[in-house]
Short mmCIF file of C-alpha atoms and ligand atoms in Angstrom, two decimals:
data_model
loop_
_atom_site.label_atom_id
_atom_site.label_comp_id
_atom_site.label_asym_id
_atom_site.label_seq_id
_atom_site.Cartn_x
_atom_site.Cartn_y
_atom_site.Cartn_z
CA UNK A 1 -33.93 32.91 -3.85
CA UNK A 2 -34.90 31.57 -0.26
CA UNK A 3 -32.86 28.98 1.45
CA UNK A 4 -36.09 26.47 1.22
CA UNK A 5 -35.78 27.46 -2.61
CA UNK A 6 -32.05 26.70 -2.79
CA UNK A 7 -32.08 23.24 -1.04
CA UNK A 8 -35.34 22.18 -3.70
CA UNK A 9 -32.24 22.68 -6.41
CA UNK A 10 -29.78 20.18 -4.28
CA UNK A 11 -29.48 17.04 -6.00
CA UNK A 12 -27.59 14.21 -3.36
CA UNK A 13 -25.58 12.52 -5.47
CA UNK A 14 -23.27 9.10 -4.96
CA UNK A 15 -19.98 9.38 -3.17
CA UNK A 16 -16.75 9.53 -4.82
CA UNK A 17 -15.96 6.22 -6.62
CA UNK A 18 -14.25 4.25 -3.42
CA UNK A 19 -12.54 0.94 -3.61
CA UNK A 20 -9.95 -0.73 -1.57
CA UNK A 21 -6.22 0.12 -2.92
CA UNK A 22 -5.28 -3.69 -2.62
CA UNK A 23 -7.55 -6.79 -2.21
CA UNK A 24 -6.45 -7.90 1.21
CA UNK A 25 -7.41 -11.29 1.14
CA UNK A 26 -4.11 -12.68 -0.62
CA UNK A 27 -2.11 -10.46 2.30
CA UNK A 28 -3.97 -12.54 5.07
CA UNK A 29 -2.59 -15.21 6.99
CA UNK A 30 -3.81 -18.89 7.04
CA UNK A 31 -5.94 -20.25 9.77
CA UNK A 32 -3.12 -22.65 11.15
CA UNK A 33 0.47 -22.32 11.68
CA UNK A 34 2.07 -24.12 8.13
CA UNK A 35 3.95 -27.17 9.15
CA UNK A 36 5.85 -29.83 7.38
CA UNK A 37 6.65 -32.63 9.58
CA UNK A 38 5.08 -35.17 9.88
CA UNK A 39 2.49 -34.02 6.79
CA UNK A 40 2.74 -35.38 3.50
CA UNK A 41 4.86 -32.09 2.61
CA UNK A 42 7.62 -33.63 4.58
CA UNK A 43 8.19 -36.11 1.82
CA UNK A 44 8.84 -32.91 -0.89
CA UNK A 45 11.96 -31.78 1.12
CA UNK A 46 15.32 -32.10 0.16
CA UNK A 47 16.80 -34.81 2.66
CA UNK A 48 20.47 -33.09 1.88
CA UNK A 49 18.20 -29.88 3.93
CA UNK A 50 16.62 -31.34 6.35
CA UNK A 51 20.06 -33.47 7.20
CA UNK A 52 22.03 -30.13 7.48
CA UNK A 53 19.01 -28.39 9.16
CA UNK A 54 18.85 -31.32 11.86
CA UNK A 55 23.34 -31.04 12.56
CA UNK A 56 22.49 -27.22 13.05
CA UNK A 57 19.55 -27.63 15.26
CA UNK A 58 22.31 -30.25 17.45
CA UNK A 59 25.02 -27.44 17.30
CA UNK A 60 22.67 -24.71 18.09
CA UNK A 61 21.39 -26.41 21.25
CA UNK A 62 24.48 -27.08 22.72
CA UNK A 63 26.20 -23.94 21.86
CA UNK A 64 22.98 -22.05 24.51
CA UNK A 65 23.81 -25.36 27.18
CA UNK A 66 27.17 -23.73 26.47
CA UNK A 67 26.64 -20.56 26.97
CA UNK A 68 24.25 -20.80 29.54
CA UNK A 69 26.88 -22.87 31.49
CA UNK A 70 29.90 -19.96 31.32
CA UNK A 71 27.38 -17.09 32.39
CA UNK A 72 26.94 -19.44 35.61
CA UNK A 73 30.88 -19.83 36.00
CA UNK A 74 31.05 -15.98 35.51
CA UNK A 75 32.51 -15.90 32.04
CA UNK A 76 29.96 -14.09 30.51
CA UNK A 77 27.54 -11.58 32.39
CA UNK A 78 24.70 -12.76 30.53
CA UNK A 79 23.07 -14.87 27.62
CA UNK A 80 19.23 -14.85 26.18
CA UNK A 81 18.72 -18.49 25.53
CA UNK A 82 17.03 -19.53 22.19
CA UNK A 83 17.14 -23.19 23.29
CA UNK A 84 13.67 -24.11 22.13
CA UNK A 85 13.60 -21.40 19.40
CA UNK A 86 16.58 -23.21 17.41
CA UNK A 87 14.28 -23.75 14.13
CA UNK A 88 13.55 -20.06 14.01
CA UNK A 89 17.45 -19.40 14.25
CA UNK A 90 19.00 -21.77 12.03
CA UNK A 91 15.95 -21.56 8.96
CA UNK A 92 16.78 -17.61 8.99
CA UNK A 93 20.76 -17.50 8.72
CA UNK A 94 20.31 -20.80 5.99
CA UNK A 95 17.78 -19.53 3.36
CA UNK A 96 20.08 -16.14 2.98
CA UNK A 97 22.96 -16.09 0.26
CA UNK A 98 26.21 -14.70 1.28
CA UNK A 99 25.23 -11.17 -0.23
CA UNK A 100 22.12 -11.03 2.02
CA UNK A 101 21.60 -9.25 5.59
CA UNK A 102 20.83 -10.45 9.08
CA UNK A 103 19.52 -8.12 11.26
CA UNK A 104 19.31 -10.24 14.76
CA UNK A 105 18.10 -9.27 18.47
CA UNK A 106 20.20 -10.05 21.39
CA UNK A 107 18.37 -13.38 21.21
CA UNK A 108 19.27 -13.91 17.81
CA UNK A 109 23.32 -14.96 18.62
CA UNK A 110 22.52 -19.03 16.98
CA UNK A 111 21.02 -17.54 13.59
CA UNK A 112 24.12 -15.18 13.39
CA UNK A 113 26.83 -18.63 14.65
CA UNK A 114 24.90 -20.67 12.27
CA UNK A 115 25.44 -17.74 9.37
CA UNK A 116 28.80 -18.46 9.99
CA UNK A 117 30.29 -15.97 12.61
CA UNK A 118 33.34 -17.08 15.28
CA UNK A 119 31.23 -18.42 17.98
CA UNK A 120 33.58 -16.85 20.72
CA UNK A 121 32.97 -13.27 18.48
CA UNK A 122 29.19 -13.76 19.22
CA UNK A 123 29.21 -13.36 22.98
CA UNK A 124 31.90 -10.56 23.03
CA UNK A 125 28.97 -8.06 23.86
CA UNK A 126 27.29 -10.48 26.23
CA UNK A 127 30.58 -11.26 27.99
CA UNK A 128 31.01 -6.85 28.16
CA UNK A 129 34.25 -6.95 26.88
CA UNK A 130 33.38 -4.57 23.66
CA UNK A 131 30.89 -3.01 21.66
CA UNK A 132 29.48 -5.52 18.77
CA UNK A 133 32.64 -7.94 18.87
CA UNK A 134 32.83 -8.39 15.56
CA UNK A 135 32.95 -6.77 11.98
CA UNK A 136 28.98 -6.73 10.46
CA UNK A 137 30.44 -6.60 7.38
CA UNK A 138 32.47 -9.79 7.04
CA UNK A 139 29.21 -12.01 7.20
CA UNK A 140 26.63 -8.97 6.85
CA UNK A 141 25.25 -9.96 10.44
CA UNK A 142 24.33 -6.21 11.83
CA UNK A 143 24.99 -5.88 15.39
CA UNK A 144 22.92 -8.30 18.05
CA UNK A 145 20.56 -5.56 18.86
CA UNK A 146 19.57 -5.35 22.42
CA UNK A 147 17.02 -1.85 22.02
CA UNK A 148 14.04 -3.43 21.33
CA UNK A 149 13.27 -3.45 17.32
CA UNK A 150 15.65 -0.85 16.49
CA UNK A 151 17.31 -2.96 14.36
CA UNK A 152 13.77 -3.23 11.61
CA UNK A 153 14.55 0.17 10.66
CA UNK A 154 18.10 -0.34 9.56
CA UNK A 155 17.36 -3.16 8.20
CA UNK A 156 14.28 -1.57 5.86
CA UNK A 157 16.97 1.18 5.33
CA UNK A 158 19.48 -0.74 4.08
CA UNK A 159 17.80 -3.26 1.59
CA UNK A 160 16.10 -0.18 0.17
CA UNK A 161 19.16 1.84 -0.23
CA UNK A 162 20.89 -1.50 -1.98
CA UNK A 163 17.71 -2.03 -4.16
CA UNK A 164 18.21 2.00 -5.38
CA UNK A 165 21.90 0.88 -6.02
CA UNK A 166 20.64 -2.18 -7.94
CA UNK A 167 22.55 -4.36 -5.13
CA UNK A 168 20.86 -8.07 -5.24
CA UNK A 169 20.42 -8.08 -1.48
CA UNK A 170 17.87 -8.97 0.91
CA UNK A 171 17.43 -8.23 4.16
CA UNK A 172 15.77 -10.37 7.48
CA UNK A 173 15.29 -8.86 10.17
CA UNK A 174 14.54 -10.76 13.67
CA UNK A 175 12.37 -9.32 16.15
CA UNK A 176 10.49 -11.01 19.10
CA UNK A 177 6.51 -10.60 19.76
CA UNK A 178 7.61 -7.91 22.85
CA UNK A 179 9.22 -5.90 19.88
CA UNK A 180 6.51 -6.19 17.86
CA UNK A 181 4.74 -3.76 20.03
CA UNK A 182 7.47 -1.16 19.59
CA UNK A 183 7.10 2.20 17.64
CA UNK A 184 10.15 1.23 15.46
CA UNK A 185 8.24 -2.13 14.23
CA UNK A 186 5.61 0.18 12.98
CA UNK A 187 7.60 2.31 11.24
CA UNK A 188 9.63 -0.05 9.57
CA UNK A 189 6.61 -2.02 8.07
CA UNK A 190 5.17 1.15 6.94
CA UNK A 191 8.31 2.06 4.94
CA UNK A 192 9.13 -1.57 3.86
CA UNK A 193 5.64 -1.63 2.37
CA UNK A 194 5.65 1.89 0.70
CA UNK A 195 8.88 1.42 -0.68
CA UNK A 196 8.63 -2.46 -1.66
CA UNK A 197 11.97 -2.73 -0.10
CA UNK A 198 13.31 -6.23 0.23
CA UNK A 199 12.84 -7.11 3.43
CA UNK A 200 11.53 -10.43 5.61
CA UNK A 201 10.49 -9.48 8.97
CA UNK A 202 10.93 -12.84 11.23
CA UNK A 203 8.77 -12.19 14.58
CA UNK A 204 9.54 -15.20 17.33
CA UNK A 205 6.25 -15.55 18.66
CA UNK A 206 8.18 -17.09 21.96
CA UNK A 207 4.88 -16.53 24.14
CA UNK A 208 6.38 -13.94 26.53
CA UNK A 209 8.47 -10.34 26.49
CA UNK A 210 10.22 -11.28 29.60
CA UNK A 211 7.31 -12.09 32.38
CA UNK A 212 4.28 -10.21 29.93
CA UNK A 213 2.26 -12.77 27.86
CA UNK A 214 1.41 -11.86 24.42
CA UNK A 215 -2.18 -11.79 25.68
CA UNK A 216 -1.42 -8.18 27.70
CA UNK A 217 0.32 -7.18 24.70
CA UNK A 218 -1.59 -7.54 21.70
CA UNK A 219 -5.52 -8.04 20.69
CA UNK A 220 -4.76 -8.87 16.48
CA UNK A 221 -5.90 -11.88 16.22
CA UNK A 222 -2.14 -13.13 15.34
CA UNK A 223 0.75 -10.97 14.69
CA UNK A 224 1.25 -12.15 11.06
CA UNK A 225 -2.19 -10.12 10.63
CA UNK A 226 -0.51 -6.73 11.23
CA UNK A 227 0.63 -7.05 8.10
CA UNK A 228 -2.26 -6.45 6.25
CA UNK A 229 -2.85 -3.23 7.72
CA UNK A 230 0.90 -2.17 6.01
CA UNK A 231 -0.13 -3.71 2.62
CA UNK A 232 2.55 -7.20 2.97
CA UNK A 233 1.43 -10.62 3.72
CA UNK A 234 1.63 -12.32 6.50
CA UNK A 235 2.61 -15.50 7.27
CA UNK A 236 1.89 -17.97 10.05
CA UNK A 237 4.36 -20.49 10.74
CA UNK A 238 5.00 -23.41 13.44
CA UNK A 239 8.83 -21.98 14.57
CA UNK A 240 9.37 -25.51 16.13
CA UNK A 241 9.27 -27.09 12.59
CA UNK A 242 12.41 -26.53 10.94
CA UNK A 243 11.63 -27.35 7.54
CA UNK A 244 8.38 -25.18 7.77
CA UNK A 245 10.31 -22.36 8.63
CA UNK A 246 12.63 -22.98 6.13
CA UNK A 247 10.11 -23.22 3.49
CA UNK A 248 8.19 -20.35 4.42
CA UNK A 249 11.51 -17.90 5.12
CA UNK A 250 12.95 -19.39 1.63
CA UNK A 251 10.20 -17.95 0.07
CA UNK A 252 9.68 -14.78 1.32
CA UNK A 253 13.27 -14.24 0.50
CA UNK A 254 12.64 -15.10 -3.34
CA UNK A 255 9.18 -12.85 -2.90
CA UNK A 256 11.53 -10.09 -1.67
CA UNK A 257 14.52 -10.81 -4.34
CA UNK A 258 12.17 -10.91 -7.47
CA UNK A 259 10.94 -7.57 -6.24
CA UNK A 260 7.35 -8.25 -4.33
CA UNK A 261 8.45 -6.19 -1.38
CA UNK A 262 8.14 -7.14 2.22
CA UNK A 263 6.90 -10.05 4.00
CA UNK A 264 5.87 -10.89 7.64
CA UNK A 265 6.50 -14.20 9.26
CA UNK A 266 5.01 -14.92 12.88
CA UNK A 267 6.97 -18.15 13.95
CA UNK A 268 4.39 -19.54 16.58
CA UNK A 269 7.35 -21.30 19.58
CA UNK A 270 8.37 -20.87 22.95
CA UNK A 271 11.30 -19.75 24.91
CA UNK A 272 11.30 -23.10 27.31
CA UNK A 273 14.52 -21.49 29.39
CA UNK A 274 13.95 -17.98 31.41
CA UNK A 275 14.62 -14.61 29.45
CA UNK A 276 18.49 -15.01 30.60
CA UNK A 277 20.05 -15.83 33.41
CA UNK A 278 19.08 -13.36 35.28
CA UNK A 279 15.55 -14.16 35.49
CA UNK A 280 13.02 -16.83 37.46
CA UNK A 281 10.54 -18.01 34.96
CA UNK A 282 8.47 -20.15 38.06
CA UNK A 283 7.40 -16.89 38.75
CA UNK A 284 5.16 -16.14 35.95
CA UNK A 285 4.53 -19.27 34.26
CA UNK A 286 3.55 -22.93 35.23
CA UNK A 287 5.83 -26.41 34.55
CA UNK A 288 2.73 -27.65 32.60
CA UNK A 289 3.18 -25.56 30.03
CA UNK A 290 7.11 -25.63 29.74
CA UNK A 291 6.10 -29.20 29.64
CA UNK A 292 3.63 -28.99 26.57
CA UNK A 293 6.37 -27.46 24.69
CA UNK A 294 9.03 -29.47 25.67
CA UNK A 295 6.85 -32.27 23.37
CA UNK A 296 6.67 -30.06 20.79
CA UNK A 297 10.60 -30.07 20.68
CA UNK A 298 12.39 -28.61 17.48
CA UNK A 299 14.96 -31.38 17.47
CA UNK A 300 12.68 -34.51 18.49
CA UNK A 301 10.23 -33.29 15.70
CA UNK A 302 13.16 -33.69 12.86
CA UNK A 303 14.97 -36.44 14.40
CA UNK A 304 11.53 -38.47 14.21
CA UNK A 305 10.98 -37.34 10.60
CA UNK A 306 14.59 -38.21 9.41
CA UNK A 307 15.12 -41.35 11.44
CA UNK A 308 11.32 -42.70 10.43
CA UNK A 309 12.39 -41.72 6.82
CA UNK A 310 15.13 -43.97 6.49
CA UNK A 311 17.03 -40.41 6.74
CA UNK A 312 19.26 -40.52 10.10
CA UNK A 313 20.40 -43.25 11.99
CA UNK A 314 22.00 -44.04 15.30
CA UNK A 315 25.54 -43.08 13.56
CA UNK A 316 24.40 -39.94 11.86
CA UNK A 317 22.72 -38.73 15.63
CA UNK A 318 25.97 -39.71 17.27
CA UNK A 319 28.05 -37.73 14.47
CA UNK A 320 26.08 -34.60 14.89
CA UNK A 321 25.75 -34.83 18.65
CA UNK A 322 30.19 -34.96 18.96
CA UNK A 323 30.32 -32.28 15.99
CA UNK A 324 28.51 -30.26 18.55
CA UNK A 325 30.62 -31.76 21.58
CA UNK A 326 34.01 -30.38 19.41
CA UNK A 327 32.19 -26.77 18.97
CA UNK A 328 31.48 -26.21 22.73
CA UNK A 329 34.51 -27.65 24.04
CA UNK A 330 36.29 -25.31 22.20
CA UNK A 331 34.18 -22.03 23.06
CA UNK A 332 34.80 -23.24 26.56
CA UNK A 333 38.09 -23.31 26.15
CA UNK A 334 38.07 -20.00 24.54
CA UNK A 335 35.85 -18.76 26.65
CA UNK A 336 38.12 -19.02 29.85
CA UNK A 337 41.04 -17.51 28.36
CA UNK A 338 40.94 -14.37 29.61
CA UNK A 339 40.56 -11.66 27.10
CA UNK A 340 43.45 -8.77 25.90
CA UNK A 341 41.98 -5.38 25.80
CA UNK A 342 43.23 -2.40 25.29
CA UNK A 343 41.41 0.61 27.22
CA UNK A 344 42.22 3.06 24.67
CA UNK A 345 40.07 1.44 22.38
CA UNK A 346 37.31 3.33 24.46
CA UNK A 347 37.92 6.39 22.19
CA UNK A 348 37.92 3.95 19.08
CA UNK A 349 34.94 4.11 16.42
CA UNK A 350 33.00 7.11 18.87
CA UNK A 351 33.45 9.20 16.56
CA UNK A 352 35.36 9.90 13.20
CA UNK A 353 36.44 13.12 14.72
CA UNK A 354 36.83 13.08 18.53
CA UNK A 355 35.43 16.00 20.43
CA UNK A 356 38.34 17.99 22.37
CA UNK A 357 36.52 16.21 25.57
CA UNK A 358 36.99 12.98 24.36
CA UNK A 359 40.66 13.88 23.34
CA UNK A 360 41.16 15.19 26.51
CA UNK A 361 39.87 11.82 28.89
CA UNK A 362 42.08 10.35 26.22
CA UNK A 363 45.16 12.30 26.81
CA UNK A 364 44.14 11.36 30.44
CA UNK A 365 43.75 7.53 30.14
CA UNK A 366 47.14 7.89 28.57
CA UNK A 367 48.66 8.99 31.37
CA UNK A 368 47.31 7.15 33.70
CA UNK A 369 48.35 4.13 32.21
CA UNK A 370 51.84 5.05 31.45
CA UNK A 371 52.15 6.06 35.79
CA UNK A 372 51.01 2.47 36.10
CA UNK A 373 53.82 0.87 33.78
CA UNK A 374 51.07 -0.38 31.33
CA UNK A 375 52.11 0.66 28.11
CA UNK A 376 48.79 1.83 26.06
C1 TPP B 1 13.33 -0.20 23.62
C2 TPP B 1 13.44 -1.21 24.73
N1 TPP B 1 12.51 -1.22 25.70
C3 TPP B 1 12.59 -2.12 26.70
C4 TPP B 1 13.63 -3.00 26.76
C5 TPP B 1 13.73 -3.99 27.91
N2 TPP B 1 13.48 -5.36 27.44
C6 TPP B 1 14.52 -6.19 27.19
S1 TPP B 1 13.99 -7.66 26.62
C7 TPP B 1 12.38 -7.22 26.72
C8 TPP B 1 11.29 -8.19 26.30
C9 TPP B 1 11.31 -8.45 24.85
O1 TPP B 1 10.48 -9.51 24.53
P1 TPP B 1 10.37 -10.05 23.06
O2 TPP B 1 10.44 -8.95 22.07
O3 TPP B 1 9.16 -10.92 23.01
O4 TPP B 1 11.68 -10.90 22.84
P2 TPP B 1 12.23 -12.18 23.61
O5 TPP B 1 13.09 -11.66 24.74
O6 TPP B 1 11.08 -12.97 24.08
O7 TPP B 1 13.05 -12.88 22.61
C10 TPP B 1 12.25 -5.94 27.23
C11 TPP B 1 10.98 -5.24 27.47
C12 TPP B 1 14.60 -2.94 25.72
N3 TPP B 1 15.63 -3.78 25.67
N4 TPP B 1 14.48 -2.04 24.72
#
């Protein structure tokens, strides 16, 4: 047979049946940030919430004016402020039950005070004095996690490894837009998706990674739509509106407990303070903006609601505002005591067995200390 013979037998016929695996509309993000305040939602919440979420948002603020202050009077070498951001922390450490997992960012110290952690144990990295400061386990708040995103893995690992155990536990992990651009956020969507693991991914659109914009950083047209392209829906979210955060966080938590899998929230706020202490803001950014945000206040937009409710008044600000006076005179005060260490604890928690290296500078340290008098 010729060739012109054989292609007069070819029949074309359709491609393979295709369809997509998943309808993506459902997984899409809404048009506008979902608020609550001042909307006729407002009058759904639970007063008894938005009371508590308002004392935490008072706390929150003054515990960063806090911290802010002892960095400047050299008591801690440096603190990310959230001030601005306090919706985003508080709403995550309140909708999680004790059981549950926060996995914060170095930025994240409020959500993990607020979940109920010493706030003097909270700074212990940021003051330099030792590793994590504190035990993750007591309050199941992982370590404040200063490599960008790292900590979305972990946190995708261990929800999944508690839902194979047939642990009730979910996970939320905080990230900020910068660390949304990170290998490691990829990689933990992916999984979280693939393995329905319970997870809420909390991204704090703050506007900037340091001096970038998110404009340099990103083309999606929002972050909450990366997570169609992993299979999860995404949710957009005003971060300065406490009880929309709430809402929205509360649930993606039940989503994730009744076994939908993974959500991501993009908390649209700003970071109205520099990165820390060590940076100058004026250099990248303008006071009209700062400005623009500063009336779109996390704390002004709930006091308004409660106090034009009936909710709050002049007593119940003053009570919240020397609740928080009590909290940072007291990390003050703890603050300038001056720490006990012990330098052998270098070799502590390394490893479980300590190379003969590490026993050696041990052995070493030892000595030294015992020349100086300084029993180790
Ligand atoms: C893996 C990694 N790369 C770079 C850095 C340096 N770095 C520290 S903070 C930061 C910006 C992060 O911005 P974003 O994720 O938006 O969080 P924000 O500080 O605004 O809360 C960068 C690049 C880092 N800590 N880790």
């Amino acid at each position: 047979m010729t060739v012109m013979e054989q292609r007069g037998a070819y029949r074309p016929s359709p491609p393979p049946a295709w369809q997509p695996r998943t309808d993506p509309a459902p997984l899409l993000p809404d048009a506008e940030p979902y608020r609550v305040l001042g909307t006729e939602a407002a009058g759904e919440a639970d007063p008894g919430l938005l009371r508590r979420l308002y004392a935490e948002l008072v706390r929150g603020r003054r515990y960063n004016a806090q911290a802010t202050a002892l960095t400047k009077q050299g008591r801690l070498a440096v603190y990310p402020s959230s001030t601005g951001q306090e919706a985003c922390e508080v709403a995550a450490a309140l909708v999680l039950q004790d059981r549950d997992w926060l996995f914060p960012s170095y930025r994240d110290t409020l959500a993990a005070v607020a979940r109920g952690l010493d706030p003097v144990q909270a700074l212990t990295l940021l003051r330099g004095d030792w590793h994590t400061g504190y035990d993750p386990r007591e309050h199941r708040v992982a370590p404040l996690c200063t490599p960008l995103a790292t900590q979305l893995p972990h946190a995708v690992g261990l929800a999944h490894a508690a839902r194979l155990k047939g642990d009730d536990v979910v996970a939320l992990a905080m990230v900020g837009d910068g660390g949304s651009s990170e290998g490691d956020f990829h990689e933990a969507l992916n999984f979280a998706a693939v393995w329905q693991a319970p997870v809420v991914f909390l991204v704090q659109n703050n506007g900037f990674a340091i001096s970038v914009p998110l404009a340099k950083q990103t083309a999606a047209p929002s972050l909450a739509h990366k997570a169609v392209g992993y299979g999860m829906p995404g949710r957009l979210v005003d971060g300065n509106d406490a009880a929309a955060v709430h809402e929205v966080l509360a649930a993606a938590v039940r989503h994730a407990r009744e076994g939908g899998g993974p959500t991501l929230v993009e908390a649209i706020t700003y970071r109205v303070e520099a990165h820390t202490n060590a940076d100058d803001a004026t250099r990248y950014r303008g006071d009209a903006e700062v400005e623009t945000w500063r009336r779109h206040d996390p704390i002004t937009l709930l006091e308004h609601e409660l106090t034009t409710r009936g909710l709050l008044d002049d007593d119940g600000i003053q009570a919240a505002r020397d609740a928080a006076e009590t909290m940072a005179a007291d990390l003050r005060e703890r603050m300038n005591q001056d720490p006990a260490l012990d330098p052998m604890d270098l070799f502590a928690h390394v490893y479980a067995e300590p190379t003969p290296q590490l026993r050696e500078q041990q052995a070493q340290l030892r000595a030294e200390l015992e020349a100086e008098g300084e029993t180790p």
